[in-house]
Coordinates of C-alpha atoms in Angstrom, one line a residue:
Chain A
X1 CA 47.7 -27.6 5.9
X2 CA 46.4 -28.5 9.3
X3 CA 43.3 -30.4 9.0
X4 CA 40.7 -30.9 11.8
X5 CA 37.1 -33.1 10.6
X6 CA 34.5 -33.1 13.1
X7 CA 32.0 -36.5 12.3
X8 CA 28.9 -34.3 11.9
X9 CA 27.9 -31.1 10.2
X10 CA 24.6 -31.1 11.9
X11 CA 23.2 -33.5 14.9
X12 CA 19.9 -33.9 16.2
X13 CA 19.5 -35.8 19.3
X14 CA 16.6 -35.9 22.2
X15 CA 16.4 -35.0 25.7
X16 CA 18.4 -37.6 27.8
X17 CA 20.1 -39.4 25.4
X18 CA 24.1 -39.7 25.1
X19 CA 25.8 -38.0 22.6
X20 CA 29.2 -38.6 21.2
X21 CA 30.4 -35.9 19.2
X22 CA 34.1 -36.5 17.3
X23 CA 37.2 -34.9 16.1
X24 CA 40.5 -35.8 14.5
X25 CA 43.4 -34.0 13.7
X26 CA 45.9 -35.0 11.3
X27 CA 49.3 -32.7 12.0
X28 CA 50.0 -34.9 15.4
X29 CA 49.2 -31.6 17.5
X30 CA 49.5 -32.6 21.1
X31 CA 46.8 -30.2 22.2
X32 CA 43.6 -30.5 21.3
X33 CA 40.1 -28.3 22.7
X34 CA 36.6 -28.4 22.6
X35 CA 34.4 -24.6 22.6
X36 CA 30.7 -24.5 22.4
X37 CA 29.7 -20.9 20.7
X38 CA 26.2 -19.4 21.7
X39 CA 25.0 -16.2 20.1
X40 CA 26.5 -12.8 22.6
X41 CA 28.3 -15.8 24.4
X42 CA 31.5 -16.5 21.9
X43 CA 33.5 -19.2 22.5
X44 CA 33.8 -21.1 25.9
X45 CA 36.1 -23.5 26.7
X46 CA 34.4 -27.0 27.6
X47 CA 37.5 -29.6 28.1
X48 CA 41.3 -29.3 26.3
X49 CA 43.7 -32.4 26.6
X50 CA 47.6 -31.6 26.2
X51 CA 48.2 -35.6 25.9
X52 CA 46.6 -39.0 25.2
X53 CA 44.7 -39.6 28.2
X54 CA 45.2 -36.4 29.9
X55 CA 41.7 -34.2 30.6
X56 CA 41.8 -30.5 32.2
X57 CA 38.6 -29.2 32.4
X58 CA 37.4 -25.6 31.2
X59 CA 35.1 -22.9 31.8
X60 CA 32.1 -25.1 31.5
X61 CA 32.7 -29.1 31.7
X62 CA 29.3 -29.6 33.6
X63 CA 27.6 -32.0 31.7
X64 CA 30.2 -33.0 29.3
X65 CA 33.1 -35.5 29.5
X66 CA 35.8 -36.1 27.1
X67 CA 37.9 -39.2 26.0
X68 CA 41.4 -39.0 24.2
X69 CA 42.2 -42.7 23.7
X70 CA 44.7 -41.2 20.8
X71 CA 46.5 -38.2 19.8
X72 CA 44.4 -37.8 16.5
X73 CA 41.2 -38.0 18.4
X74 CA 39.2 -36.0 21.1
X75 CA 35.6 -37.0 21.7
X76 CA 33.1 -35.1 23.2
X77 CA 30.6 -37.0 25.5
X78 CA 27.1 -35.5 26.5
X79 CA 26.1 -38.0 29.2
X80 CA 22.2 -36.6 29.2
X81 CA 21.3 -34.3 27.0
X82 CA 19.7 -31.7 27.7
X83 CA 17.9 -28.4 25.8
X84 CA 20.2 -26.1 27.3
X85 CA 23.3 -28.1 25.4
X86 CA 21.9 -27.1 21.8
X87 CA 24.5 -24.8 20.5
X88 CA 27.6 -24.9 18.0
X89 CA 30.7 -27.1 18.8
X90 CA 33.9 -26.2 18.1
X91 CA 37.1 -28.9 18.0
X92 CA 40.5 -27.4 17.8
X93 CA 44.2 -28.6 18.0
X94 CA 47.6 -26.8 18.5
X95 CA 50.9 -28.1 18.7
X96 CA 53.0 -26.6 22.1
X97 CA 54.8 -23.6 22.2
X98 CA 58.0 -22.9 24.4
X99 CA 55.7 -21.5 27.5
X100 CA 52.2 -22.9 26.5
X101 CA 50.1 -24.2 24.3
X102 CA 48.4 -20.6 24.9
X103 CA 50.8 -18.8 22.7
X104 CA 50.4 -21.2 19.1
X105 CA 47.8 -20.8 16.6
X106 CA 44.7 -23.1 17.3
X107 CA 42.8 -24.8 14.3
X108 CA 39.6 -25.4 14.1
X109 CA 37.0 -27.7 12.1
X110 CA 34.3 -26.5 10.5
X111 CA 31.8 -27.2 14.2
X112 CA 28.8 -29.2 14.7
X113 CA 25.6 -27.8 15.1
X114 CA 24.0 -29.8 17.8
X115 CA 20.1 -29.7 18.4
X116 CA 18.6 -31.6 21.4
X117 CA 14.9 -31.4 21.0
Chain B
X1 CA 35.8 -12.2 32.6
X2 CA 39.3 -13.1 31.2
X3 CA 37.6 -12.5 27.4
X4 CA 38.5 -9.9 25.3
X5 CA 35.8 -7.1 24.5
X6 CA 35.5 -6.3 20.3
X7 CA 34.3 -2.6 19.5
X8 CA 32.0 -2.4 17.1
X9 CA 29.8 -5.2 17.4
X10 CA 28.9 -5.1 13.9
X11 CA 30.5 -3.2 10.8
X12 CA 29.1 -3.0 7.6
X13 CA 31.2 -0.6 4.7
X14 CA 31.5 -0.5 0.8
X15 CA 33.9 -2.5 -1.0
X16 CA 37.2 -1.5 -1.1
X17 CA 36.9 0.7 1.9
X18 CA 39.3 -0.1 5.2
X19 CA 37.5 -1.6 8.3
X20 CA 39.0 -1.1 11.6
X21 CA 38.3 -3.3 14.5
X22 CA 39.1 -2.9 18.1
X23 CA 39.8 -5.5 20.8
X24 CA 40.2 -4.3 24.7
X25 CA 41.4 -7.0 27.3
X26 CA 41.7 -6.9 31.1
X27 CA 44.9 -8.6 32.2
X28 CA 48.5 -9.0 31.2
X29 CA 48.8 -11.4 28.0
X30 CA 51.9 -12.7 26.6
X31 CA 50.3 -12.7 22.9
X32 CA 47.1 -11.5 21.7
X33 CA 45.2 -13.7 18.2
X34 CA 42.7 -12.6 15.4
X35 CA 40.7 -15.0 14.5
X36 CA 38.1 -15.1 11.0
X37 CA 34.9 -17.0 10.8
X38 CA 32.7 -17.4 7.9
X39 CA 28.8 -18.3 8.4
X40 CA 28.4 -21.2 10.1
X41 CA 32.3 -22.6 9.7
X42 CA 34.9 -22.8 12.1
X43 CA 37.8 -20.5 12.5
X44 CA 40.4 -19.4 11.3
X45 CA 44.0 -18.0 12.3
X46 CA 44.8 -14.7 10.9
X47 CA 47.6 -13.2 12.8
X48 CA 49.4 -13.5 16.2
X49 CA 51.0 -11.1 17.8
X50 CA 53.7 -10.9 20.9
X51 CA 53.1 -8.7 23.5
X52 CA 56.8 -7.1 22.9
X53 CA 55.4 -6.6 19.7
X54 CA 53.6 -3.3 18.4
X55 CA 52.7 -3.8 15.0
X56 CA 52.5 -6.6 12.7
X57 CA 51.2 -7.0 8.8
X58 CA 50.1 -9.9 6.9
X59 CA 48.7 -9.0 3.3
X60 CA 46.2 -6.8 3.9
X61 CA 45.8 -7.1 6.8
X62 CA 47.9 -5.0 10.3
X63 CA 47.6 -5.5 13.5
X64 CA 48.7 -3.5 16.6
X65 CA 49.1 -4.0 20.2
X66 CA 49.2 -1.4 22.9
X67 CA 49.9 -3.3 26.3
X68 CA 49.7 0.4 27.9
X69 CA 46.4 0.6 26.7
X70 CA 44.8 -3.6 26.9
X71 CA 44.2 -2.7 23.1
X72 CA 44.3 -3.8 19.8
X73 CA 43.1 -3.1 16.3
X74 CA 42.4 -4.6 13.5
X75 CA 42.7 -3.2 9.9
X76 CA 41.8 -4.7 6.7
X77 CA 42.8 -2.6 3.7
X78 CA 41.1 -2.3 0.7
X79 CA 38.2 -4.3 1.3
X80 CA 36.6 -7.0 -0.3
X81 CA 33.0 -9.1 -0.1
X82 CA 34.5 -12.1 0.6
X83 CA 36.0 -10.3 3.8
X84 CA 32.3 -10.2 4.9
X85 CA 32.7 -12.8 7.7
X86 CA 32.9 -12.2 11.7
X87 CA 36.6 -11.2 13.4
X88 CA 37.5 -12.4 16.9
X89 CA 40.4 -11.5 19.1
X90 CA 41.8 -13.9 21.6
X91 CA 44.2 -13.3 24.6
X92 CA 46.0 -15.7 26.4
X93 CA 45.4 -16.3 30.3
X94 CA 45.2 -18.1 33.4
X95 CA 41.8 -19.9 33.6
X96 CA 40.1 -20.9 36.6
X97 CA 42.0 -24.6 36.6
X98 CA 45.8 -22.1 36.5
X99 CA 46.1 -23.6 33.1
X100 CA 47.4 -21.1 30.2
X101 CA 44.7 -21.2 27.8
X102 CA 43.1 -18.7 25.2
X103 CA 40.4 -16.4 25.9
X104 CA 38.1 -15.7 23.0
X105 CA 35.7 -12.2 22.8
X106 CA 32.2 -12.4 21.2
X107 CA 33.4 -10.6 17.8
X108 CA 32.7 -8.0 15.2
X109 CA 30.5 -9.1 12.3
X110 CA 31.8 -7.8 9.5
X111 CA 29.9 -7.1 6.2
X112 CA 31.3 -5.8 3.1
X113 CA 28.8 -4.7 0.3
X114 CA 30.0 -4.6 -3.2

């Protein structure tokens, strides 16, 4: 079974600080996504990387950056946190299809609620 | 929006009753994805389906697609409390970058009371 570990169950962080939020696959999936979920929001797309090094950004990057120094591992990087960026983060990873990584079955970990006081 | 719209919001029925779930979408998709979550966990794939596709089972569980319509349903047969969780449809798309990606609606919470 596909397994994807975020580091943290539960963070809570201040205003300003940088956060580093981290996720690692383990079925060498080349695609790999980070979703923030809000209550009435669902899931928004924040950053996805189809390759080591390769970024696109989503619905919502402002505020975040990501690293993918290796396939396993997508970071999420909030440069300043802010109040507004409390919420539930979502890491996922899906292998390519024959169009798009659009058509496969994305897996997620279990999230990370994040608290910035 | 490019996200898929589930009808009802919320659903609660007896054990071992069938729940139905809708999803309604706004442009083309090649496939359309049901997704589970339990409280507070991440989720998880149920069930994709093509859109040259018009029905598709998987345990308990049938989907169908109507492209005619932007519409899909949801049925879980014979339902059970551990069912009790929140259901999520998700289309694919072109997003504001002209990448394909996944679109994901806001969900029906489902509750099952034994």
């Amino acid at each position: 079974d596909v397994k994807v570990t975020q580091s943290s169950r539960y963070l809570v962080k201040r205003t300003g600080e940088k956060v580093f939020l981290e996720c690692v696959q383990d079925m060498d999936h080349e695609n790999m996504f980070w979703y923030r979920q809000d209550p009435g929001l669902g899931l928004r797309l924040i950053y996805f990387s189809y390759d080591v090094k390769m970024k696109e950004k989503g619905d919502i990057p402002e505020g975040y950056s990501v690293s993918r120094e290796k396939k396993e591992r997508f970071s999420l990087i909030l440069e300043s946190a802010s109040t507004n960026q409390t919420s539930m983060y979502l890491c996922a990873s899906s292998s390519t299809g024959i169009l798009a990584y659009s058509n496969q079955p994305q897996h997620f970990g279990d999230g990370t609620r994040l608290s910035i006081l | 929006s490019q996200q898929g719209e589930e009808d009802p919001q919320a659903l609660s029925i007896q054990e071992g009753e069938n729940a139905t779930m809708n999803c309604s979408y706004k442009t083309s998709i090649n496939n359309l994805q049901w997704y589970r979550q339990n409280s507070g966990r991440g989720l998880v794939h149920l069930i994709l389906i093509r859109s040259n596709e018009r029905e598709k089972h998987s345990g308990r569980l049938r989907v169908t697609l109507d492209t005619s319509k932007k519409s899909s349903s949801l049925l879980i047969t014979a339902s059970r409390a551990a069912d009790t969780a929140s259901y999520f449809c998700a289309t694919d798309g072109v997003d504001q970058t002209g990448a394909n990606n996944l679109f994901f609606g806001t969900g029906t919470r489902l509750t099952v009371i034994p």
